[in-house]
Short mmCIF file of C-alpha atoms (C1' of nucleotides) in Angstrom, two decimals:
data_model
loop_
_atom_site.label_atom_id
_atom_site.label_comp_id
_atom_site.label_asym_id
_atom_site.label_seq_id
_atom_site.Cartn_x
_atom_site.Cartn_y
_atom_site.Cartn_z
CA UNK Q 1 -20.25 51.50 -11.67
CA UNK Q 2 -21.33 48.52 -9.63
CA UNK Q 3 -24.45 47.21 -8.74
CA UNK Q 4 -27.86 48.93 -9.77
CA UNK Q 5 -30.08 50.61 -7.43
CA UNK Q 6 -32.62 48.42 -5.61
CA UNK Q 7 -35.72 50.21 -6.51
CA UNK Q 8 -35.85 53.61 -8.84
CA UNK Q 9 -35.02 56.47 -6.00
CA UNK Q 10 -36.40 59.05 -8.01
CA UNK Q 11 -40.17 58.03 -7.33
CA UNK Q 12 -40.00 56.92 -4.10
CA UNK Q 13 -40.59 58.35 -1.10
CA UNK Q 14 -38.48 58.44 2.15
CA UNK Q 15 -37.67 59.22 5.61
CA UNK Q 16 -40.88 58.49 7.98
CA UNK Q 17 -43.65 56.75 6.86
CA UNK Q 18 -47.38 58.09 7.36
CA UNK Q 19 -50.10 55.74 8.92
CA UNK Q 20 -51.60 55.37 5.58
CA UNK Q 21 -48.54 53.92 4.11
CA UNK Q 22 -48.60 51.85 7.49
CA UNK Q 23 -52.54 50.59 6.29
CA UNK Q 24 -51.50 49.91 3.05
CA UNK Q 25 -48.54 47.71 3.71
CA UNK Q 26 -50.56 45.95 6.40
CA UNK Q 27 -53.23 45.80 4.41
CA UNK Q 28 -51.30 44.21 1.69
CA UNK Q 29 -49.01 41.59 3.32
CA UNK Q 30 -52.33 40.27 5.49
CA UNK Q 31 -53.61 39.50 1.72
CA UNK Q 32 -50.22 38.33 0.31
CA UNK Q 33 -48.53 37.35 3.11
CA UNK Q 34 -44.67 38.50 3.88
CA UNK Q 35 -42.26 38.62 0.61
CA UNK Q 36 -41.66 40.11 -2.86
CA UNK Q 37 -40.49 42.72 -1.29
CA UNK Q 38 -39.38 44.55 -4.78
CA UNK Q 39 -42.81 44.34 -5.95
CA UNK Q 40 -44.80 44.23 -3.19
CA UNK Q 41 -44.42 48.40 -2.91
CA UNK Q 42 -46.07 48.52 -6.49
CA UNK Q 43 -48.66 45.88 -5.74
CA UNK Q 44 -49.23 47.59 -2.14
CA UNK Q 45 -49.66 51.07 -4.01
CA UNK Q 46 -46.62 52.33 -2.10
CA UNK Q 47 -44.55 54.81 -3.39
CA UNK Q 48 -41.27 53.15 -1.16
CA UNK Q 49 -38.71 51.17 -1.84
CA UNK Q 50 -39.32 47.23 -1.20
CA UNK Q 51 -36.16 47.07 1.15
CA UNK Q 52 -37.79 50.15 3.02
CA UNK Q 53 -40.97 48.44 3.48
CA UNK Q 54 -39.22 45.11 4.54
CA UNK Q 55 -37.86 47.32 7.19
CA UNK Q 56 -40.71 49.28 8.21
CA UNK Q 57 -42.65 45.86 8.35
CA UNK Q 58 -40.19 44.04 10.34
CA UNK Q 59 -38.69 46.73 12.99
CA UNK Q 60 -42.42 48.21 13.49
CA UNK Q 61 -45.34 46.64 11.79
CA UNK Q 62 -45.50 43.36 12.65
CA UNK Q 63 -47.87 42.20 14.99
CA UNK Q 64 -45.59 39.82 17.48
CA UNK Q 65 -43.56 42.27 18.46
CA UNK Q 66 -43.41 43.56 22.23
CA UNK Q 67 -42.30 46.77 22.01
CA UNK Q 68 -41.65 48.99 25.17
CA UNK Q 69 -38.96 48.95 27.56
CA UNK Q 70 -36.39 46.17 27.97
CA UNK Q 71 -36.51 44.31 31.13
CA UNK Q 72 -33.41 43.31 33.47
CA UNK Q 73 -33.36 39.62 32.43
CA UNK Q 74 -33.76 40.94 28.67
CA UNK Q 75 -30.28 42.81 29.56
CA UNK Q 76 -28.43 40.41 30.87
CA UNK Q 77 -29.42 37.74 28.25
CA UNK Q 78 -28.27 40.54 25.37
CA UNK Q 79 -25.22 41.27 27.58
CA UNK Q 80 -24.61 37.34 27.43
CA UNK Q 81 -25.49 36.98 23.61
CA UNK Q 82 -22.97 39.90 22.82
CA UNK Q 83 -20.36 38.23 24.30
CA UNK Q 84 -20.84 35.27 22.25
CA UNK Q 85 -21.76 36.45 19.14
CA UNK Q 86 -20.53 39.30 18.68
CA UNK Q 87 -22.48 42.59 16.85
CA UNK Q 88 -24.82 39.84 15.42
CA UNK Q 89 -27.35 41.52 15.88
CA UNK Q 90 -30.05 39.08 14.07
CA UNK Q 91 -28.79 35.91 15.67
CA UNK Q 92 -29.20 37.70 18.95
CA UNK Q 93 -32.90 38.96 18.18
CA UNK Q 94 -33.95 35.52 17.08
CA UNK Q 95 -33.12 34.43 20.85
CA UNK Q 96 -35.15 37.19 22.06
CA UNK Q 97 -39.09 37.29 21.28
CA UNK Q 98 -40.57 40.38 20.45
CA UNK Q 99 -37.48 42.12 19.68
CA UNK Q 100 -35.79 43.03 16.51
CA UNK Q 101 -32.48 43.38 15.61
CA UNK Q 102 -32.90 47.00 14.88
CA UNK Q 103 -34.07 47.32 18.43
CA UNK Q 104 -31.73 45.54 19.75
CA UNK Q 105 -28.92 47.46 18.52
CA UNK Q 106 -29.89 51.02 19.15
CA UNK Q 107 -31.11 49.45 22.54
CA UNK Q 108 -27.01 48.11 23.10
CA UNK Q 109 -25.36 51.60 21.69
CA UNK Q 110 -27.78 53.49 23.82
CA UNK Q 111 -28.18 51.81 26.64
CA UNK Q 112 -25.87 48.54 27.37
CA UNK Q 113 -22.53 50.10 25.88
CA UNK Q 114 -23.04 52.51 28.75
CA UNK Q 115 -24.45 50.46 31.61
CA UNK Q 116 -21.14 48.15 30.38
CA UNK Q 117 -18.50 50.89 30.84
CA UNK Q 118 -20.21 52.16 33.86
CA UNK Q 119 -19.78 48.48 35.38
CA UNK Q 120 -15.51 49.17 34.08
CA UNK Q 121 -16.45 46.28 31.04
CA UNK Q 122 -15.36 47.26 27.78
CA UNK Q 123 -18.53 46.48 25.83
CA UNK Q 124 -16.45 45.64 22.70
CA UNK Q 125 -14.25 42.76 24.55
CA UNK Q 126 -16.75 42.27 27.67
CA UNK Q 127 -13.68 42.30 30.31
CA UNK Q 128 -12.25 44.75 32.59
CA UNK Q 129 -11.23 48.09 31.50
CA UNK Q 130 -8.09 47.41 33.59
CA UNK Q 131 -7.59 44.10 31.44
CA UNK Q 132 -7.71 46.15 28.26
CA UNK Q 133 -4.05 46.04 27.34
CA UNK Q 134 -3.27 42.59 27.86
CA UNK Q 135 -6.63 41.77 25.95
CA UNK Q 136 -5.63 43.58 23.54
CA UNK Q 137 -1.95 41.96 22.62
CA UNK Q 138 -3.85 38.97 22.46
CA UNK Q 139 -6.16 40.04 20.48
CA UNK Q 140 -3.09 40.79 18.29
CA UNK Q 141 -1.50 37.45 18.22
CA UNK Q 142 -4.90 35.63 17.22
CA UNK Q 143 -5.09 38.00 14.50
CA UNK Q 144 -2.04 36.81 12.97
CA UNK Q 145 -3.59 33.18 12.93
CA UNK Q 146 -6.83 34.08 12.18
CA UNK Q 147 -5.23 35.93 9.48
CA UNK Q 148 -2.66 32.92 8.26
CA UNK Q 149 -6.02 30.95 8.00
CA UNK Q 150 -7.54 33.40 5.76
CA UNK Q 151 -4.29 33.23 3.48
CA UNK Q 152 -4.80 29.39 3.24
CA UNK Q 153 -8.90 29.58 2.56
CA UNK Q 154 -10.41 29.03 5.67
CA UNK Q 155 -11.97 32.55 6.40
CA UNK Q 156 -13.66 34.16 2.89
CA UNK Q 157 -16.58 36.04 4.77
CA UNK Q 158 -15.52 39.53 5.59
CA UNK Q 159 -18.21 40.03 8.21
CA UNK Q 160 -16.60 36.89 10.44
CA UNK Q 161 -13.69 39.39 11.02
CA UNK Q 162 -16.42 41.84 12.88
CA UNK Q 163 -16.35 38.78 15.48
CA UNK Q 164 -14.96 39.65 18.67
CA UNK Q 165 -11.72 38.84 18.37
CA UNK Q 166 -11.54 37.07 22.35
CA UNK Q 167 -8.95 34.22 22.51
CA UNK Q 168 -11.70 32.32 25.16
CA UNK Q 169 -14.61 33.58 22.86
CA UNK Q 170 -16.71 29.67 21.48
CA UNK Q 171 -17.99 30.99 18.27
CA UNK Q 172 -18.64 27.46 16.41
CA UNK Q 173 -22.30 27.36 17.73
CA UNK Q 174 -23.28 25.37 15.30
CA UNK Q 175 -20.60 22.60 14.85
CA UNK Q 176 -19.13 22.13 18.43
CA UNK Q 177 -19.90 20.21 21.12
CA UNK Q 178 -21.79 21.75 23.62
CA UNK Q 179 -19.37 24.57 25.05
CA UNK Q 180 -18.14 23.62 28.35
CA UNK Q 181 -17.94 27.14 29.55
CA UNK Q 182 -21.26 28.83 31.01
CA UNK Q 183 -23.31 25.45 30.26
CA UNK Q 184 -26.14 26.45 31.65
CA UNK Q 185 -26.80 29.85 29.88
CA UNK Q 186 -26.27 27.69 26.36
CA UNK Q 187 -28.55 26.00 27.68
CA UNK Q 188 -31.04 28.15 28.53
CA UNK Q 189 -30.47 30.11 25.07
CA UNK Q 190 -30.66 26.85 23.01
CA UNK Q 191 -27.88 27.49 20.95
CA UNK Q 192 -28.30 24.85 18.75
CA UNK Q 193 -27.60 24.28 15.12
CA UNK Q 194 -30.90 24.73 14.88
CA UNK Q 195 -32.41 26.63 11.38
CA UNK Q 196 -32.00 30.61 12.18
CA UNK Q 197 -28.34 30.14 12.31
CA UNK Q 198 -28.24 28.31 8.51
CA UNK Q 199 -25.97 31.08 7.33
CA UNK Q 200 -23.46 31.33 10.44
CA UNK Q 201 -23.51 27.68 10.11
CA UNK Q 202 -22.29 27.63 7.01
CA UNK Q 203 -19.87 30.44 7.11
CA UNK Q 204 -18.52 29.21 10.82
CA UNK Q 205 -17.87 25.61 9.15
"C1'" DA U 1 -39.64 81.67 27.28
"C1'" DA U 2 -35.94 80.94 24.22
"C1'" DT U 3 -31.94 78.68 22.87
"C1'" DC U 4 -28.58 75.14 23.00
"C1'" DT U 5 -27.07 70.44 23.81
"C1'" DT U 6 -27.69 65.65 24.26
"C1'" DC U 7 -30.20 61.52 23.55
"C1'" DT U 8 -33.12 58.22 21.17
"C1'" DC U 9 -34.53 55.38 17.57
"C1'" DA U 10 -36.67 54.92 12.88
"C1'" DA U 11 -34.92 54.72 8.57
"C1'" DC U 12 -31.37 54.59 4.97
"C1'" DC U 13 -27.24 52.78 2.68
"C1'" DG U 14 -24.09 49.64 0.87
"C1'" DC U 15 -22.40 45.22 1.06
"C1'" DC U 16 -22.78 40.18 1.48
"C1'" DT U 17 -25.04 35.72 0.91
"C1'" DC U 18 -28.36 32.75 -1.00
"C1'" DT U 19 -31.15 30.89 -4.67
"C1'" DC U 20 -32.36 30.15 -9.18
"C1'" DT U 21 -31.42 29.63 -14.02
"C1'" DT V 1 -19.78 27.24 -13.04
"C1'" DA V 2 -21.17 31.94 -13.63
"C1'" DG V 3 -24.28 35.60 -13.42
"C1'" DA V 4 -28.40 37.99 -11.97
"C1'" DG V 5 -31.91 38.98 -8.82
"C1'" DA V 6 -33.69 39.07 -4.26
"C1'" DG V 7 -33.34 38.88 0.71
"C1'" DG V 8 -30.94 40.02 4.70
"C1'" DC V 9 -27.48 42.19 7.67
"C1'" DG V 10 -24.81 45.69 10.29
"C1'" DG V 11 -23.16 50.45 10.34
"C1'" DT V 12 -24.53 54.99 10.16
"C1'" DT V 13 -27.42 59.06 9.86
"C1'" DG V 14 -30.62 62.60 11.01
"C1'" DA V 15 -35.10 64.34 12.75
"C1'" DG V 16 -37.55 64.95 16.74
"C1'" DA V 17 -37.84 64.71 21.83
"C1'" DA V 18 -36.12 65.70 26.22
"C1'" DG V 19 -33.25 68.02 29.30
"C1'" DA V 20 -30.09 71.79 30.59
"C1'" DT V 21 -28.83 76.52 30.71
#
DNA sequence: AATCTTCTCAACCGCCTCTCT
DNA sequence: TAGAGAGGCGGTTGAGAAGAT
């Protein structure tokens, strides 16, 4: 029944690593370099599964990243990012140095969800509370569309639907002309068609 | 001091996309 | 073109920490 297991479960080990697993895999990918992940756990001498160590390596082991507390302007510009991307969480870290997307997203459900709802924003739609009805029957009518697109072969990717569904939402970062809305904070971001946004590119076109 | 509740965040899971053959 | 393998993503979970009673 479907696909096969990504590494053999019964021999690996999970839930938090130790700081010798954390030497080893250092240890190993300064030597190697980043990669292989399904055999780097064997080559490392880790008893993990490669996905786990991708993960460990990424959201905690590598050496760029900045760690501690989010600033204010590190809000705002995830606030901003949110709103245009959506729950894309990766596209969003790869605007902000330092941060993962693992981060980023406990940082929104902890944090920004409630400084948003506190502010009367719904963090899902990013207007007013107040506005929440009306936002939503639009919502509803761009669904249809969106969904009469589908039908005719436009939209295959199911995660595109986890989009914010916001009639005055830009989400063709990569094809469009520069958005005339908010100029500057495009700007500023550099959303460009530039190469972290390959895949979106080719799933937006 | 002990217990309960809430919060945080590292890690896991399953699915999707990309690349190679 | 199809299939398999690998990488990557977002949603969710659960253990430990912190705060409240």
């Amino acid at each position: 029944m479907g696909r096969s297991p990504c590494c053999e479960k019964a021999h690996t080990n999970k839930g938090a690593w130790t700081k010798e697993e954390d030497e080893r895999l250092i240890a190993h990918i300064r030597a190697h370099g980043e990669g292989g992940w399904r055999t780097l756990p064997r080559a490392a001498g880790l008893l993990r599964c490669g996905k786990s160590c991708r993960l460990r390596w990424i959201n905690y082991l590598r050496p760029d990243l900045k760690r501690g507390n989010f600033t204010q302007e590190e809000d705002e510009t995830i606030i901003n990012l949110h709103r245009l991307l959506g729950n894309r969480w990766s596209l969003i870290a790869a605007r902000l140095p330092g941060r993962t997307d693992n981060e980023i997203k406990n940082y929104w459900n902890t944090h920004i969800r409630r400084k948003l709802l506190s502010r009367g924003v719904d963090p899902m739609t990013h207007r007013p509370i107040d506005e929440r009805a009306p936002a939503t029957i639009a919502i509803s009518s761009e669904r249809k569309e969106e969904e009469q697109q589908q039908s005719s072969g436009e939209e295959s990717s199911a995660r595109r639907q986890q989009a914010p569904k916001c009639p005055d939402l830009n989400l063709e970062l990569c094809i469009s002309p520069p958005p005339r809305q908010e100029p500057s904070f495009q700007l500023q971001l550099g959303i460009t068609d530039s190469a972290p946004e390959r895949r979106d590119c080719k799933s937006l076109g």
